[in-house]
Amino acid sequence: MAKTDDAATAAGTAGAGGDRLTPVLRPVRAGNGFEEALEQILQLLRLGLVPGGERLPAERELAERMGISRVTLREVLKVLTDQGLVESRRGRYGGTFVLSRPDTHGEDELRRRLAGVDVEDTLRFREVLEVGAAGLCASHGLTAEDARRLRQALAATHDAPLGAYRRRDTLLHLTLAELSGSPSLTARYAGVRATLNDLLDCIPLLVRNLEHSQQQHTAVVEAVLDGDAEGARAVMREHCEGTAALLRGFLS
């Protein structure tokens, strides 16, 4: 039986080096291995890079990529299991699976997510990082493989069913951040994107807005591939401003 598109994508996440996880999974600093590893895997879940019902990469791969012991990793996974975010399954097709998140569009959940979040600061920081990443990608140029990855991430957003759109949109933006060549920018963007996604989950998906976003995505990628740094920055700034306006409209 052929895999569904999302199942095939998830399978690719755990194999071939787990390209889509690279912006989030990185070696942790000494002294805070448990805390930083927990933060990174929580980011994976919040960003939707491993969707509900799919399996996380194997323990060995996760531990190696974060530079922690299997013992520490199992402590992290136990916390996630206790919180109802993942579950362990035994057997030939076992592993650690992400549990689907419940519908979270109620008013109580909205208030909980907004509590303590400086929306304006999040939106400004996101714009600085996104505009900077687009400009860097265009100015220093991409290898043939990097260009292929970027085109593939863009194509995935065009082909996305509505329910998978935000996850694939996230991956496109994470890919641009990673290809900027700045690991610090990539790490900070992953963090702000997780917060942004929490905010976006509080508002509806609007088809018209998605169509406009897709036009902007295409324009950004074309500018990057053409080496037009000024153009890439301008379109990305416009794109970020559009998202900010939508969030302010719903959340203010």
PDB file of C-alpha atoms in Angstrom:
ATOM      1  CA  MET A   1       0.000   0.000   0.000  1.00  0.00           C
ATOM      2  CA  ALA A   2       1.375   3.430  -0.914  1.00  0.00           C
ATOM      3  CA  LYS A   3       2.135   5.811   1.907  1.00  0.00           C
ATOM      4  CA  THR A   4       0.100   8.975   2.254  1.00  0.00           C
ATOM      5  CA  ASP A   5       1.965  12.174   1.478  1.00  0.00           C
ATOM      6  CA  ASP A   6       2.294  13.170   5.126  1.00  0.00           C
ATOM      7  CA  ALA A   7       3.286   9.653   6.195  1.00  0.00           C
ATOM      8  CA  ALA A   8       5.997   9.589   3.568  1.00  0.00           C
ATOM      9  CA  THR A   9       7.182  12.999   4.707  1.00  0.00           C
ATOM     10  CA  ALA A  10       7.318  11.866   8.314  1.00  0.00           C
ATOM     11  CA  ALA A  11       9.244   8.760   7.338  1.00  0.00           C
ATOM     12  CA  GLY A  12      11.771  10.972   5.614  1.00  0.00           C
ATOM     13  CA  THR A  13      12.099  12.978   8.812  1.00  0.00           C
ATOM     14  CA  ALA A  14      13.663  10.083  10.687  1.00  0.00           C
ATOM     15  CA  GLY A  15      15.864   8.945   7.828  1.00  0.00           C
ATOM     16  CA  ALA A  16      18.527  10.442   5.599  1.00  0.00           C
ATOM     17  CA  GLY A  17      19.910  12.598   8.384  1.00  0.00           C
ATOM     18  CA  GLY A  18      16.492  14.028   9.289  1.00  0.00           C
ATOM     19  CA  ASP A  19      16.937  17.215   7.238  1.00  0.00           C
ATOM     20  CA  ARG A  20      13.788  18.887   8.500  1.00  0.00           C
ATOM     21  CA  LEU A  21      14.895  18.481  12.125  1.00  0.00           C
ATOM     22  CA  THR A  22      18.305  20.094  11.607  1.00  0.00           C
ATOM     23  CA  PRO A  23      17.186  23.657  12.443  1.00  0.00           C
ATOM     24  CA  VAL A  24      15.972  22.497  15.870  1.00  0.00           C
ATOM     25  CA  LEU A  25      18.112  19.524  16.929  1.00  0.00           C
ATOM     26  CA  ARG A  26      21.670  20.550  17.755  1.00  0.00           C
ATOM     27  CA  PRO A  27      24.321  19.678  20.366  1.00  0.00           C
ATOM     28  CA  VAL A  28      23.360  21.010  23.768  1.00  0.00           C
ATOM     29  CA  ARG A  29      25.712  22.952  26.007  1.00  0.00           C
ATOM     30  CA  ALA A  30      27.402  21.257  28.921  1.00  0.00           C
ATOM     31  CA  GLY A  31      25.653  21.684  32.244  1.00  0.00           C
ATOM     32  CA  ASN A  32      22.068  21.900  31.033  1.00  0.00           C
ATOM     33  CA  GLY A  33      21.783  18.807  28.858  1.00  0.00           C
ATOM     34  CA  PHE A  34      18.421  17.666  30.187  1.00  0.00           C
ATOM     35  CA  GLU A  35      16.784  21.093  30.101  1.00  0.00           C
ATOM     36  CA  GLU A  36      18.061  22.008  26.644  1.00  0.00           C
ATOM     37  CA  ALA A  37      17.206  18.604  25.161  1.00  0.00           C
ATOM     38  CA  LEU A  38      13.686  18.899  26.557  1.00  0.00           C
ATOM     39  CA  GLU A  39      13.384  22.384  25.061  1.00  0.00           C
ATOM     40  CA  GLN A  40      14.483  21.157  21.633  1.00  0.00           C
ATOM     41  CA  ILE A  41      12.064  18.227  21.480  1.00  0.00           C
ATOM     42  CA  LEU A  42       9.232  20.428  22.725  1.00  0.00           C
ATOM     43  CA  GLN A  43      10.072  22.784  19.857  1.00  0.00           C
ATOM     44  CA  LEU A  44       9.812  19.875  17.423  1.00  0.00           C
ATOM     45  CA  LEU A  45       6.332  19.146  18.727  1.00  0.00           C
ATOM     46  CA  ARG A  46       5.184  22.774  18.819  1.00  0.00           C
ATOM     47  CA  LEU A  47       6.489  23.387  15.303  1.00  0.00           C
ATOM     48  CA  GLY A  48       4.706  20.291  14.060  1.00  0.00           C
ATOM     49  CA  LEU A  49       7.840  18.959  12.370  1.00  0.00           C
ATOM     50  CA  VAL A  50       6.870  15.483  13.575  1.00  0.00           C
ATOM     51  CA  PRO A  51       3.065  15.480  13.338  1.00  0.00           C
ATOM     52  CA  GLY A  52       0.646  13.682  15.613  1.00  0.00           C
ATOM     53  CA  GLY A  53       0.583   9.926  15.053  1.00  0.00           C
ATOM     54  CA  GLU A  54       4.110   9.792  13.655  1.00  0.00           C
ATOM     55  CA  ARG A  55       7.249   8.442  15.278  1.00  0.00           C
ATOM     56  CA  LEU A  56      10.158  10.449  16.609  1.00  0.00           C
ATOM     57  CA  PRO A  57      13.614   9.490  15.331  1.00  0.00           C
ATOM     58  CA  ALA A  58      15.213   6.537  17.112  1.00  0.00           C
ATOM     59  CA  GLU A  59      16.706   7.143  20.558  1.00  0.00           C
ATOM     60  CA  ARG A  60      20.231   6.619  19.264  1.00  0.00           C
ATOM     61  CA  GLU A  61      19.819   9.273  16.566  1.00  0.00           C
ATOM     62  CA  LEU A  62      18.222  11.788  18.911  1.00  0.00           C
ATOM     63  CA  ALA A  63      20.913  11.290  21.547  1.00  0.00           C
ATOM     64  CA  GLU A  64      23.732  11.602  19.030  1.00  0.00           C
ATOM     65  CA  ARG A  65      22.332  14.728  17.399  1.00  0.00           C
ATOM     66  CA  MET A  66      21.893  16.501  20.724  1.00  0.00           C
ATOM     67  CA  GLY A  67      25.128  15.175  22.221  1.00  0.00           C
ATOM     68  CA  ILE A  68      23.479  13.618  25.272  1.00  0.00           C
ATOM     69  CA  SER A  69      23.418  10.139  26.779  1.00  0.00           C
ATOM     70  CA  ARG A  70      20.594   7.687  26.153  1.00  0.00           C
ATOM     71  CA  VAL A  71      19.860   7.868  29.893  1.00  0.00           C
ATOM     72  CA  THR A  72      19.314  11.634  29.715  1.00  0.00           C
ATOM     73  CA  LEU A  73      17.186  11.270  26.606  1.00  0.00           C
ATOM     74  CA  ARG A  74      14.963   8.698  28.299  1.00  0.00           C
ATOM     75  CA  GLU A  75      14.441  11.109  31.191  1.00  0.00           C
ATOM     76  CA  VAL A  76      13.324  13.729  28.669  1.00  0.00           C
ATOM     77  CA  LEU A  77      10.960  11.299  26.944  1.00  0.00           C
ATOM     78  CA  LYS A  78       9.478  10.288  30.306  1.00  0.00           C
ATOM     79  CA  VAL A  79       8.581  13.914  31.012  1.00  0.00           C
ATOM     80  CA  LEU A  80       6.918  14.203  27.596  1.00  0.00           C
ATOM     81  CA  THR A  81       5.053  10.938  28.203  1.00  0.00           C
ATOM     82  CA  ASP A  82       3.856  12.106  31.618  1.00  0.00           C
ATOM     83  CA  GLN A  83       2.580  15.306  29.990  1.00  0.00           C
ATOM     84  CA  GLY A  84       0.573  13.313  27.434  1.00  0.00           C
ATOM     85  CA  LEU A  85       2.609  14.557  24.475  1.00  0.00           C
ATOM     86  CA  VAL A  86       4.172  11.257  23.364  1.00  0.00           C
ATOM     87  CA  GLU A  87       3.734   7.562  24.025  1.00  0.00           C
ATOM     88  CA  SER A  88       6.064   4.577  23.807  1.00  0.00           C
ATOM     89  CA  ARG A  89       4.998   1.560  21.735  1.00  0.00           C
ATOM     90  CA  ARG A  90       6.680  -1.830  21.750  1.00  0.00           C
ATOM     91  CA  GLY A  91       7.188  -4.349  18.998  1.00  0.00           C
ATOM     92  CA  ARG A  92       8.674  -4.441  15.543  1.00  0.00           C
ATOM     93  CA  TYR A  93       7.066  -1.132  14.579  1.00  0.00           C
ATOM     94  CA  GLY A  94       7.464   0.406  17.999  1.00  0.00           C
ATOM     95  CA  GLY A  95       9.168   3.564  19.146  1.00  0.00           C
ATOM     96  CA  THR A  96       8.156   6.916  20.604  1.00  0.00           C
ATOM     97  CA  PHE A  97       5.089   8.357  18.884  1.00  0.00           C
ATOM     98  CA  VAL A  98       3.752  11.896  19.002  1.00  0.00           C
ATOM     99  CA  LEU A  99       0.177  12.119  20.256  1.00  0.00           C
ATOM    100  CA  SER A 100      -2.254  14.276  18.311  1.00  0.00           C
ATOM    101  CA  ARG A 101      -3.034  17.567  19.985  1.00  0.00           C
ATOM    102  CA  PRO A 102      -6.662  18.256  20.867  1.00  0.00           C
ATOM    103  CA  ASP A 103      -8.596  21.109  19.313  1.00  0.00           C
ATOM    104  CA  THR A 104      -7.342  24.266  21.032  1.00  0.00           C
ATOM    105  CA  HIS A 105      -9.412  27.101  19.630  1.00  0.00           C
ATOM    106  CA  GLY A 106     -11.533  27.807  22.723  1.00  0.00           C
ATOM    107  CA  GLU A 107     -11.446  31.102  24.595  1.00  0.00           C
ATOM    108  CA  ASP A 108      -9.786  29.567  27.664  1.00  0.00           C
ATOM    109  CA  GLU A 109      -6.954  28.196  25.562  1.00  0.00           C
ATOM    110  CA  LEU A 110      -6.592  31.526  23.770  1.00  0.00           C
ATOM    111  CA  ARG A 111      -6.194  33.370  27.060  1.00  0.00           C
ATOM    112  CA  ARG A 112      -3.712  30.779  28.308  1.00  0.00           C
ATOM    113  CA  ARG A 113      -1.521  31.059  25.225  1.00  0.00           C
ATOM    114  CA  LEU A 114      -1.524  34.846  25.214  1.00  0.00           C
ATOM    115  CA  ALA A 115      -0.755  35.148  28.926  1.00  0.00           C
ATOM    116  CA  GLY A 116       2.822  36.294  29.343  1.00  0.00           C
ATOM    117  CA  VAL A 117       3.468  36.554  25.580  1.00  0.00           C
ATOM    118  CA  ASP A 118       4.577  39.940  24.286  1.00  0.00           C
ATOM    119  CA  VAL A 119       2.944  39.674  20.885  1.00  0.00           C
ATOM    120  CA  GLU A 120       4.518  42.833  19.464  1.00  0.00           C
ATOM    121  CA  ASP A 121       8.000  41.798  20.572  1.00  0.00           C
ATOM    122  CA  THR A 122       7.510  38.349  19.038  1.00  0.00           C
ATOM    123  CA  LEU A 123       6.371  39.846  15.735  1.00  0.00           C
ATOM    124  CA  ARG A 124       9.232  42.359  15.578  1.00  0.00           C
ATOM    125  CA  PHE A 125      11.883  39.784  16.412  1.00  0.00           C
ATOM    126  CA  ARG A 126      10.410  37.373  13.867  1.00  0.00           C
ATOM    127  CA  GLU A 127      10.594  40.051  11.164  1.00  0.00           C
ATOM    128  CA  VAL A 128      14.220  40.918  11.942  1.00  0.00           C
ATOM    129  CA  LEU A 129      15.269  37.266  11.748  1.00  0.00           C
ATOM    130  CA  GLU A 130      13.209  36.405   8.665  1.00  0.00           C
ATOM    131  CA  VAL A 131      14.271  39.464   6.669  1.00  0.00           C
ATOM    132  CA  GLY A 132      17.884  38.926   7.657  1.00  0.00           C
ATOM    133  CA  ALA A 133      17.803  35.240   6.717  1.00  0.00           C
ATOM    134  CA  ALA A 134      16.290  35.940   3.288  1.00  0.00           C
ATOM    135  CA  GLY A 135      18.903  38.594   2.578  1.00  0.00           C
ATOM    136  CA  LEU A 136      21.783  36.378   3.672  1.00  0.00           C
ATOM    137  CA  CYS A 137      20.572  33.454   1.547  1.00  0.00           C
ATOM    138  CA  ALA A 138      20.421  35.682  -1.524  1.00  0.00           C
ATOM    139  CA  SER A 139      23.668  37.544  -0.948  1.00  0.00           C
ATOM    140  CA  HIS A 140      25.985  34.583  -0.291  1.00  0.00           C
ATOM    141  CA  GLY A 141      24.266  32.277  -2.804  1.00  0.00           C
ATOM    142  CA  LEU A 142      23.159  28.678  -2.440  1.00  0.00           C
ATOM    143  CA  THR A 143      24.729  25.437  -3.553  1.00  0.00           C
ATOM    144  CA  ALA A 144      22.810  23.292  -6.035  1.00  0.00           C
ATOM    145  CA  GLU A 145      21.715  21.002  -3.191  1.00  0.00           C
ATOM    146  CA  ASP A 146      20.612  23.930  -1.034  1.00  0.00           C
ATOM    147  CA  ALA A 147      18.628  25.362  -3.944  1.00  0.00           C
ATOM    148  CA  ARG A 148      16.969  21.976  -4.443  1.00  0.00           C
ATOM    149  CA  ARG A 149      15.987  21.827  -0.761  1.00  0.00           C
ATOM    150  CA  LEU A 150      14.514  25.319  -0.916  1.00  0.00           C
ATOM    151  CA  ARG A 151      12.504  24.588  -4.058  1.00  0.00           C
ATOM    152  CA  GLN A 152      11.283  21.331  -2.522  1.00  0.00           C
ATOM    153  CA  ALA A 153      10.143  23.103   0.671  1.00  0.00           C
ATOM    154  CA  LEU A 154       8.306  25.688  -1.426  1.00  0.00           C
ATOM    155  CA  ALA A 155       6.631  23.015  -3.570  1.00  0.00           C
ATOM    156  CA  ALA A 156       5.447  21.222  -0.421  1.00  0.00           C
ATOM    157  CA  THR A 157       3.566  24.335   0.695  1.00  0.00           C
ATOM    158  CA  HIS A 158       1.844  24.600  -2.699  1.00  0.00           C
ATOM    159  CA  ASP A 159       0.735  20.960  -2.514  1.00  0.00           C
ATOM    160  CA  ALA A 160      -0.344  21.047   1.132  1.00  0.00           C
ATOM    161  CA  PRO A 161      -3.881  20.123   2.161  1.00  0.00           C
ATOM    162  CA  LEU A 162      -5.361  22.756   4.455  1.00  0.00           C
ATOM    163  CA  GLY A 163      -4.749  20.739   7.619  1.00  0.00           C
ATOM    164  CA  ALA A 164      -1.035  20.370   6.875  1.00  0.00           C
ATOM    165  CA  TYR A 165      -0.402  23.870   5.585  1.00  0.00           C
ATOM    166  CA  ARG A 166       1.001  25.519   8.690  1.00  0.00           C
ATOM    167  CA  ARG A 167       3.441  22.684   9.307  1.00  0.00           C
ATOM    168  CA  ARG A 168       4.810  22.906   5.771  1.00  0.00           C
ATOM    169  CA  ASP A 169       4.836  26.693   5.921  1.00  0.00           C
ATOM    170  CA  THR A 170       6.931  26.392   9.078  1.00  0.00           C
ATOM    171  CA  LEU A 171       9.355  24.043   7.346  1.00  0.00           C
ATOM    172  CA  LEU A 172       9.847  26.468   4.436  1.00  0.00           C
ATOM    173  CA  HIS A 173      10.702  29.303   6.791  1.00  0.00           C
ATOM    174  CA  LEU A 174      12.976  27.079   8.881  1.00  0.00           C
ATOM    175  CA  THR A 175      14.772  26.021   5.692  1.00  0.00           C
ATOM    176  CA  LEU A 176      15.444  29.648   4.770  1.00  0.00           C
ATOM    177  CA  ALA A 177      16.760  30.300   8.279  1.00  0.00           C
ATOM    178  CA  GLU A 178      19.060  27.279   8.131  1.00  0.00           C
ATOM    179  CA  LEU A 179      20.373  28.160   4.662  1.00  0.00           C
ATOM    180  CA  SER A 180      21.316  31.637   5.885  1.00  0.00           C
ATOM    181  CA  GLY A 181      24.544  30.059   7.144  1.00  0.00           C
ATOM    182  CA  SER A 182      24.131  31.362  10.706  1.00  0.00           C
ATOM    183  CA  PRO A 183      23.484  28.652  13.318  1.00  0.00           C
ATOM    184  CA  SER A 184      22.713  31.342  15.920  1.00  0.00           C
ATOM    185  CA  LEU A 185      20.059  32.888  13.697  1.00  0.00           C
ATOM    186  CA  THR A 186      18.602  29.448  12.980  1.00  0.00           C
ATOM    187  CA  ALA A 187      18.347  28.526  16.660  1.00  0.00           C
ATOM    188  CA  ARG A 188      16.723  31.819  17.614  1.00  0.00           C
ATOM    189  CA  TYR A 189      14.317  31.619  14.714  1.00  0.00           C
ATOM    190  CA  ALA A 190      13.198  28.124  15.738  1.00  0.00           C
ATOM    191  CA  GLY A 191      12.341  29.527  19.154  1.00  0.00           C
ATOM    192  CA  VAL A 192      10.404  32.546  17.921  1.00  0.00           C
ATOM    193  CA  ARG A 193       8.631  30.444  15.277  1.00  0.00           C
ATOM    194  CA  ALA A 194       7.350  28.084  17.981  1.00  0.00           C
ATOM    195  CA  THR A 195       5.818  31.069  19.791  1.00  0.00           C
ATOM    196  CA  LEU A 196       4.450  32.422  16.519  1.00  0.00           C
ATOM    197  CA  ASN A 197       2.796  29.077  15.763  1.00  0.00           C
ATOM    198  CA  ASP A 198       1.094  29.121  19.156  1.00  0.00           C
ATOM    199  CA  LEU A 199      -0.364  32.504  18.221  1.00  0.00           C
ATOM    200  CA  LEU A 200      -1.357  31.349  14.731  1.00  0.00           C
ATOM    201  CA  ASP A 201      -3.152  28.343  16.226  1.00  0.00           C
ATOM    202  CA  CYS A 202      -5.472  30.828  17.932  1.00  0.00           C
ATOM    203  CA  ILE A 203      -6.780  32.244  14.650  1.00  0.00           C
ATOM    204  CA  PRO A 204      -8.519  30.578  11.707  1.00  0.00           C
ATOM    205  CA  LEU A 205      -6.879  29.565   8.457  1.00  0.00           C
ATOM    206  CA  LEU A 206      -8.123  31.944   5.773  1.00  0.00           C
ATOM    207  CA  VAL A 207      -7.889  30.671   2.197  1.00  0.00           C
ATOM    208  CA  ARG A 208      -7.421  34.141   0.760  1.00  0.00           C
ATOM    209  CA  ASN A 209      -4.579  34.877   3.119  1.00  0.00           C
ATOM    210  CA  LEU A 210      -2.936  31.546   2.287  1.00  0.00           C
ATOM    211  CA  GLU A 211      -3.114  32.320  -1.436  1.00  0.00           C
ATOM    212  CA  HIS A 212      -1.435  35.674  -0.835  1.00  0.00           C
ATOM    213  CA  SER A 213       1.186  34.056   1.383  1.00  0.00           C
ATOM    214  CA  GLN A 214       1.962  31.526  -1.327  1.00  0.00           C
ATOM    215  CA  GLN A 215       2.557  34.311  -3.837  1.00  0.00           C
ATOM    216  CA  GLN A 216       4.960  35.946  -1.382  1.00  0.00           C
ATOM    217  CA  HIS A 217       6.716  32.655  -0.653  1.00  0.00           C
ATOM    218  CA  THR A 218       7.305  32.139  -4.359  1.00  0.00           C
ATOM    219  CA  ALA A 219       8.606  35.690  -4.783  1.00  0.00           C
ATOM    220  CA  VAL A 220      11.014  35.311  -1.850  1.00  0.00           C
ATOM    221  CA  VAL A 221      12.408  32.018  -3.143  1.00  0.00           C
ATOM    222  CA  GLU A 222      12.810  33.401  -6.660  1.00  0.00           C
ATOM    223  CA  ALA A 223      14.668  36.454  -5.317  1.00  0.00           C
ATOM    224  CA  VAL A 224      16.930  34.244  -3.228  1.00  0.00           C
ATOM    225  CA  LEU A 225      17.728  31.979  -6.163  1.00  0.00           C
ATOM    226  CA  ASP A 226      18.369  35.031  -8.368  1.00  0.00           C
ATOM    227  CA  GLY A 227      20.798  36.462  -5.808  1.00  0.00           C
ATOM    228  CA  ASP A 228      18.574  39.527  -5.317  1.00  0.00           C
ATOM    229  CA  ALA A 229      19.175  40.274  -1.637  1.00  0.00           C
ATOM    230  CA  GLU A 230      17.306  43.577  -1.617  1.00  0.00           C
ATOM    231  CA  GLY A 231      14.302  42.007  -3.318  1.00  0.00           C
ATOM    232  CA  ALA A 232      14.311  39.008  -0.979  1.00  0.00           C
ATOM    233  CA  ARG A 233      14.389  41.264   2.082  1.00  0.00           C
ATOM    234  CA  ALA A 234      11.594  43.490   0.748  1.00  0.00           C
ATOM    235  CA  VAL A 235       9.204  40.623  -0.026  1.00  0.00           C
ATOM    236  CA  MET A 236       9.934  38.874   3.270  1.00  0.00           C
ATOM    237  CA  ARG A 237       9.321  42.095   5.189  1.00  0.00           C
ATOM    238  CA  GLU A 238       5.980  42.479   3.422  1.00  0.00           C
ATOM    239  CA  HIS A 239       5.135  38.856   4.199  1.00  0.00           C
ATOM    240  CA  CYS A 240       5.912  39.273   7.904  1.00  0.00           C
ATOM    241  CA  GLU A 241       3.899  42.487   8.042  1.00  0.00           C
ATOM    242  CA  GLY A 242       0.889  40.685   6.551  1.00  0.00           C
ATOM    243  CA  THR A 243       1.008  37.951   9.188  1.00  0.00           C
ATOM    244  CA  ALA A 244       1.448  40.561  11.911  1.00  0.00           C
ATOM    245  CA  ALA A 245      -1.579  42.491  10.707  1.00  0.00           C
ATOM    246  CA  LEU A 246      -3.709  39.331  10.707  1.00  0.00           C
ATOM    247  CA  LEU A 247      -2.648  38.420  14.244  1.00  0.00           C
ATOM    248  CA  ARG A 248      -3.227  41.928  15.542  1.00  0.00           C
ATOM    249  CA  GLY A 249      -6.663  41.912  13.967  1.00  0.00           C
ATOM    250  CA  PHE A 250      -7.730  38.690  15.658  1.00  0.00           C
ATOM    251  CA  LEU A 251      -5.891  39.015  18.960  1.00  0.00           C
ATOM    252  CA  SER A 252      -6.122  42.677  19.864  1.00  0.00           C
TER     253      SER A 252
END
